[in-house]
PDB file of C-alpha atoms in Angstrom:
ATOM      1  CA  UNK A   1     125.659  24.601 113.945  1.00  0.00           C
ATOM      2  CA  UNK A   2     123.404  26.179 110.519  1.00  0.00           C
ATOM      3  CA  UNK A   3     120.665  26.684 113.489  1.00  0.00           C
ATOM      4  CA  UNK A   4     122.990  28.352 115.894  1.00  0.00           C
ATOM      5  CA  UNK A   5     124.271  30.960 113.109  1.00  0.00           C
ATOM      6  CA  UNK A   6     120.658  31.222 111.902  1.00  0.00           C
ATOM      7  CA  UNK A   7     119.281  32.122 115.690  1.00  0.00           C
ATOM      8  CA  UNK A   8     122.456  34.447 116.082  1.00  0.00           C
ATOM      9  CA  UNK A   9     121.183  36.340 112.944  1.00  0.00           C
ATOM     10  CA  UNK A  10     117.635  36.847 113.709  1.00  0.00           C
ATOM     11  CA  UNK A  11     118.727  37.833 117.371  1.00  0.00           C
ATOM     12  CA  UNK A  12     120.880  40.241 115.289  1.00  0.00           C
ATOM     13  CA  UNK A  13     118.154  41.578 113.377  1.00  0.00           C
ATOM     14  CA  UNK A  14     115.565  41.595 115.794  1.00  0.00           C
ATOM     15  CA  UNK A  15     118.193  44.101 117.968  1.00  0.00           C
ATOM     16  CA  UNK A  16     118.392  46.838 115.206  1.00  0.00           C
ATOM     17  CA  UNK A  17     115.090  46.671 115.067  1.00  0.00           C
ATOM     18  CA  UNK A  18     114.151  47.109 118.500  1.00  0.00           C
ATOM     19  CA  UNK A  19     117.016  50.118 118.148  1.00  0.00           C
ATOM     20  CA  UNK A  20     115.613  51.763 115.192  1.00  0.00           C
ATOM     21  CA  UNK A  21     112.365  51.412 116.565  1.00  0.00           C
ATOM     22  CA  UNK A  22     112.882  52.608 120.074  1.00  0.00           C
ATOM     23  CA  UNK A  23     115.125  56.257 118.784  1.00  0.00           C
ATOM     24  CA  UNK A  24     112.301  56.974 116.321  1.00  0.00           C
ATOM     25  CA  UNK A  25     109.514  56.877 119.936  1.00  0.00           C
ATOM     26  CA  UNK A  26     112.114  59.235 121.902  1.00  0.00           C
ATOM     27  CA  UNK A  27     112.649  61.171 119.311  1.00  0.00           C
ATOM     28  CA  UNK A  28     111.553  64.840 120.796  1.00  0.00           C
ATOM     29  CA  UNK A  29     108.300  66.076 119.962  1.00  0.00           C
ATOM     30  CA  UNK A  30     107.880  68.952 117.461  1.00  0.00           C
ATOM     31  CA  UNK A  31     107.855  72.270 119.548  1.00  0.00           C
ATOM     32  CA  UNK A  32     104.753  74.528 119.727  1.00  0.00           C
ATOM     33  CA  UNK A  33     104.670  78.097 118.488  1.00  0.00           C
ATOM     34  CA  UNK A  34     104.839  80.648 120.718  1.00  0.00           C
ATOM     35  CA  UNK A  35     103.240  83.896 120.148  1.00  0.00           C
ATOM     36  CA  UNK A  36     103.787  87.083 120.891  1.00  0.00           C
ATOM     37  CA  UNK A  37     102.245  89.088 123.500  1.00  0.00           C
ATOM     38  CA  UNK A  38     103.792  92.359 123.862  1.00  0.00           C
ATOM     39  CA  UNK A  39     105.144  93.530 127.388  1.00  0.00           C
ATOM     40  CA  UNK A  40     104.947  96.999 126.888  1.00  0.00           C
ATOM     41  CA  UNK A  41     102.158  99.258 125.447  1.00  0.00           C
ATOM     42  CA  UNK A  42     102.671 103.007 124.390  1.00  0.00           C
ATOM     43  CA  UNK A  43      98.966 104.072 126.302  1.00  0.00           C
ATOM     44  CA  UNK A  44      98.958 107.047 123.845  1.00  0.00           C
ATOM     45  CA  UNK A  45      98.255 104.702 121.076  1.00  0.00           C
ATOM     46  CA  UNK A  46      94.892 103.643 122.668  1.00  0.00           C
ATOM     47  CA  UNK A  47      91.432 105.009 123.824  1.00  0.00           C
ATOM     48  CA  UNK A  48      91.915 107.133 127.330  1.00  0.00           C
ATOM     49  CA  UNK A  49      95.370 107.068 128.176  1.00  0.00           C
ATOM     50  CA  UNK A  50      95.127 108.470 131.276  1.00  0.00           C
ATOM     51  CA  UNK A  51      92.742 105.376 132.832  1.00  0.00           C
ATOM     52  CA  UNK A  52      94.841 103.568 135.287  1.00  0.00           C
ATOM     53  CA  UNK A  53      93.980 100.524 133.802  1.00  0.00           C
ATOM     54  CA  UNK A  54      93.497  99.149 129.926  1.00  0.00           C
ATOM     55  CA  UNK A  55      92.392  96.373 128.501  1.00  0.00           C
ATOM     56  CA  UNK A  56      93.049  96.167 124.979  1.00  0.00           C
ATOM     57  CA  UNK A  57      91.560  93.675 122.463  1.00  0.00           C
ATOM     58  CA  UNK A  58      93.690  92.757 119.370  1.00  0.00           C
ATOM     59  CA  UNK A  59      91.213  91.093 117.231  1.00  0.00           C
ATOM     60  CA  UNK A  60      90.607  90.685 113.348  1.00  0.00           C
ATOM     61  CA  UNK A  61      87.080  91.224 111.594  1.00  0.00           C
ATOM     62  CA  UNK A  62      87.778  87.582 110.003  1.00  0.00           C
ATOM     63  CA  UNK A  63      88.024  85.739 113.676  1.00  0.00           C
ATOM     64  CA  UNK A  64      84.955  83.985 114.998  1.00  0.00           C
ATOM     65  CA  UNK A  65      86.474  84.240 118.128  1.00  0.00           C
ATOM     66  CA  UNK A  66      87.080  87.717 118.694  1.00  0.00           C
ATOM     67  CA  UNK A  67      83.733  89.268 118.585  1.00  0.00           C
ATOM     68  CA  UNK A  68      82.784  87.230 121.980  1.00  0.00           C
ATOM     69  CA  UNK A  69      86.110  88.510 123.338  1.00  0.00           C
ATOM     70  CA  UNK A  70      85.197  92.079 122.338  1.00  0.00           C
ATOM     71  CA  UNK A  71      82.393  92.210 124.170  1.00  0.00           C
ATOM     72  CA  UNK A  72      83.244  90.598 126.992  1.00  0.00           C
ATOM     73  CA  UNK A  73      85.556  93.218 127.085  1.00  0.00           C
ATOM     74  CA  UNK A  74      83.215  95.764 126.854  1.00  0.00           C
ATOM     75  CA  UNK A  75      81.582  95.052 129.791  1.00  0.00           C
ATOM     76  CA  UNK A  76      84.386  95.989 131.675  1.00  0.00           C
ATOM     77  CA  UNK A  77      84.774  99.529 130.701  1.00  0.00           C
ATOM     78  CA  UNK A  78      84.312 101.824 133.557  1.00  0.00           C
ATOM     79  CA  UNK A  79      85.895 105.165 134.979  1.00  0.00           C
ATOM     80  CA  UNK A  80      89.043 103.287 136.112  1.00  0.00           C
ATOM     81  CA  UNK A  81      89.411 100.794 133.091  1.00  0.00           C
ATOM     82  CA  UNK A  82      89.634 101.833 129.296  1.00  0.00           C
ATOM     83  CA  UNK A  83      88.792  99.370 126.105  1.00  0.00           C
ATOM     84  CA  UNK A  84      89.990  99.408 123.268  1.00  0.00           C
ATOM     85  CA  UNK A  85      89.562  96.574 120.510  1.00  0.00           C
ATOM     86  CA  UNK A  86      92.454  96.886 118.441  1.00  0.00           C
ATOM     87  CA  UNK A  87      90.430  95.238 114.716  1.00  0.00           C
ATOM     88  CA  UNK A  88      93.784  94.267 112.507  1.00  0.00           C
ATOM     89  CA  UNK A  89      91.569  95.526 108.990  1.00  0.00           C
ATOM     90  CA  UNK A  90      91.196  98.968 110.807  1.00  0.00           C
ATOM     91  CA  UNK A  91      94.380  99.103 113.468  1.00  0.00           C
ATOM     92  CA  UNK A  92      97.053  96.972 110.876  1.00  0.00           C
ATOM     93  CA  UNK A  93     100.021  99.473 112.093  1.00  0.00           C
ATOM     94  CA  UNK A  94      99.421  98.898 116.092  1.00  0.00           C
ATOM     95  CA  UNK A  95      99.008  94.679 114.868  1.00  0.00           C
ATOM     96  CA  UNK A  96     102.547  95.646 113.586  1.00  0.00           C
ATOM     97  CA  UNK A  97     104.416  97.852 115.998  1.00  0.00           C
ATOM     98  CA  UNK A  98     103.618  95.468 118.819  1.00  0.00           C
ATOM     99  CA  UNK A  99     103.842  91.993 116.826  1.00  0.00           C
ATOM    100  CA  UNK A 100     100.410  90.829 117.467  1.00  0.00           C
ATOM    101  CA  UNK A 101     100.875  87.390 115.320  1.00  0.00           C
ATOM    102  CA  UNK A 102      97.488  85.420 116.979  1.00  0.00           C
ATOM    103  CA  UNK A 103      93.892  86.882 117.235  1.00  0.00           C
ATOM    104  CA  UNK A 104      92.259  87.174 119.347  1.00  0.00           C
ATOM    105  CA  UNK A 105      95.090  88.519 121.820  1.00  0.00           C
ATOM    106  CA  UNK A 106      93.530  90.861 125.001  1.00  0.00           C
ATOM    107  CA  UNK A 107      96.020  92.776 127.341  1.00  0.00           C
ATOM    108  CA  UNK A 108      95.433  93.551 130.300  1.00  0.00           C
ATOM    109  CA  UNK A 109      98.243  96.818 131.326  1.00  0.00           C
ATOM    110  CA  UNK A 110      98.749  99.626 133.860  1.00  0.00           C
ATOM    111  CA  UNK A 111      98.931 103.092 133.815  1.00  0.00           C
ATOM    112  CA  UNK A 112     102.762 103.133 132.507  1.00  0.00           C
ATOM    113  CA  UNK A 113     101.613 100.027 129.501  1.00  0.00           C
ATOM    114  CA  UNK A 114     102.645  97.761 131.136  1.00  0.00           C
ATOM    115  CA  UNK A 115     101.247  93.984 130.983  1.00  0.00           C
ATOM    116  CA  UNK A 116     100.001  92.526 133.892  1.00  0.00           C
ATOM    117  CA  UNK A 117      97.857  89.845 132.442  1.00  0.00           C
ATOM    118  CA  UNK A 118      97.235  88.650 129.139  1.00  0.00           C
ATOM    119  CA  UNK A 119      95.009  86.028 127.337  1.00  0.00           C
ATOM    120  CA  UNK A 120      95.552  84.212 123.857  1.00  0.00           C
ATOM    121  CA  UNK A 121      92.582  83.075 122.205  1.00  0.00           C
ATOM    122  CA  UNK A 122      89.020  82.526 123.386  1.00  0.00           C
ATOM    123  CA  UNK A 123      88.088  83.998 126.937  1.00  0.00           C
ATOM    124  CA  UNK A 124      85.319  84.061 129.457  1.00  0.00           C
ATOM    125  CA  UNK A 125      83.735  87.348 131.232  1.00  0.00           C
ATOM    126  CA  UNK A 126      84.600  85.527 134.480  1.00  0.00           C
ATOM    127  CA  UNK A 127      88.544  84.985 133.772  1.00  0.00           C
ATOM    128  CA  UNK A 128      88.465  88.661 132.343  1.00  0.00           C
ATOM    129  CA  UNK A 129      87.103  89.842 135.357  1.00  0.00           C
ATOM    130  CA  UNK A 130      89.189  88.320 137.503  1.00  0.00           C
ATOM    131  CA  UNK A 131      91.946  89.238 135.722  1.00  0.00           C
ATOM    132  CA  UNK A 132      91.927  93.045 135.789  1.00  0.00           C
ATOM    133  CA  UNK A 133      90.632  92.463 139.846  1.00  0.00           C
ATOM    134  CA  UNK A 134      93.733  90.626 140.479  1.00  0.00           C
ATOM    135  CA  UNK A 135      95.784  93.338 138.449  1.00  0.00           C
ATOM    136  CA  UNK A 136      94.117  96.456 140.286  1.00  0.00           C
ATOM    137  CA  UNK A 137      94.321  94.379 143.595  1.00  0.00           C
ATOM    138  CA  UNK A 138      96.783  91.661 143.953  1.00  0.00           C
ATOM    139  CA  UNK A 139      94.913  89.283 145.988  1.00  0.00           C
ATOM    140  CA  UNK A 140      91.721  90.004 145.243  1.00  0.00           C
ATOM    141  CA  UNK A 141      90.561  87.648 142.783  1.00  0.00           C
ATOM    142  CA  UNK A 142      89.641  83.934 143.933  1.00  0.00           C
ATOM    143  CA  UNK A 143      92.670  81.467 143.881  1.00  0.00           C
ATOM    144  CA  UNK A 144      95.042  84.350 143.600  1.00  0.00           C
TER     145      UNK A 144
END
């Protein structure tokens, strides 16, 4: 009978165990920040307002990152598309009237501001390309 109660207890124990063990692996994971990338830009606020198209490059002179993404950017200037890199050291108040809270953060808008593409972080000439294509031209970029 002392073996039966003492089988009973570690079946007992071995349970809440399991339990414990089990809700602390289901538990949800932590959620991931979500930044901010504004819908709407005021065009007066940037380089050639009247270009149908802008691309505009929120970046910070203390990002590694942003300098590639700059000019990348650059490259894309033309009669139809303006540039603008938005650097938060010289540009803080546009950082802050449209919430830019990650660097680098490029924008890709229309004629009226508003966003038709974005990217967050590091981005290639070939995505940026394709990217204001597919915005001028739905259905013109590859796998669009």
């Amino acid at each position: 009978m002392e073996r039966l109660i003492i089988a009973a207890v570690l079946i007992a124990v071995v349970g809440v165990v399991a339990l414990v063990s089990r809700q602390r692996r289901t538990a949800d994971a932590p959620t991931q920040r979500e930044y901010n990338v504004p819908q709407q830009l005021d065009r007066a606020d940037f380089v050639r307002p009247d270009a149908p198209w802008l691309v505009a490059v929120f970046s910070s002179a203390t990002c590694d990152v942003c300098a590639g993404v700059a000019e990348r950017a650059a490259i894309l200037e033309s009669s139809k598309v303006a540039v603008a890199v938005v650097e938060y050291g010289d540009a803080r108040a546009l950082h802050e009237k449209y919430k830019i809270d990650a660097v680098p953060t490029l924008v890709v808008s229309d004629a009226q501001g508003v966003t038709r593409k974005h990217f967050l972080g590091p981005v290639n000439a070939t995505d940026m390309w394709a990217a204001v294509a597919e915005a001028r031209e739905p259905g013109s970029a590859p796998g669009h």
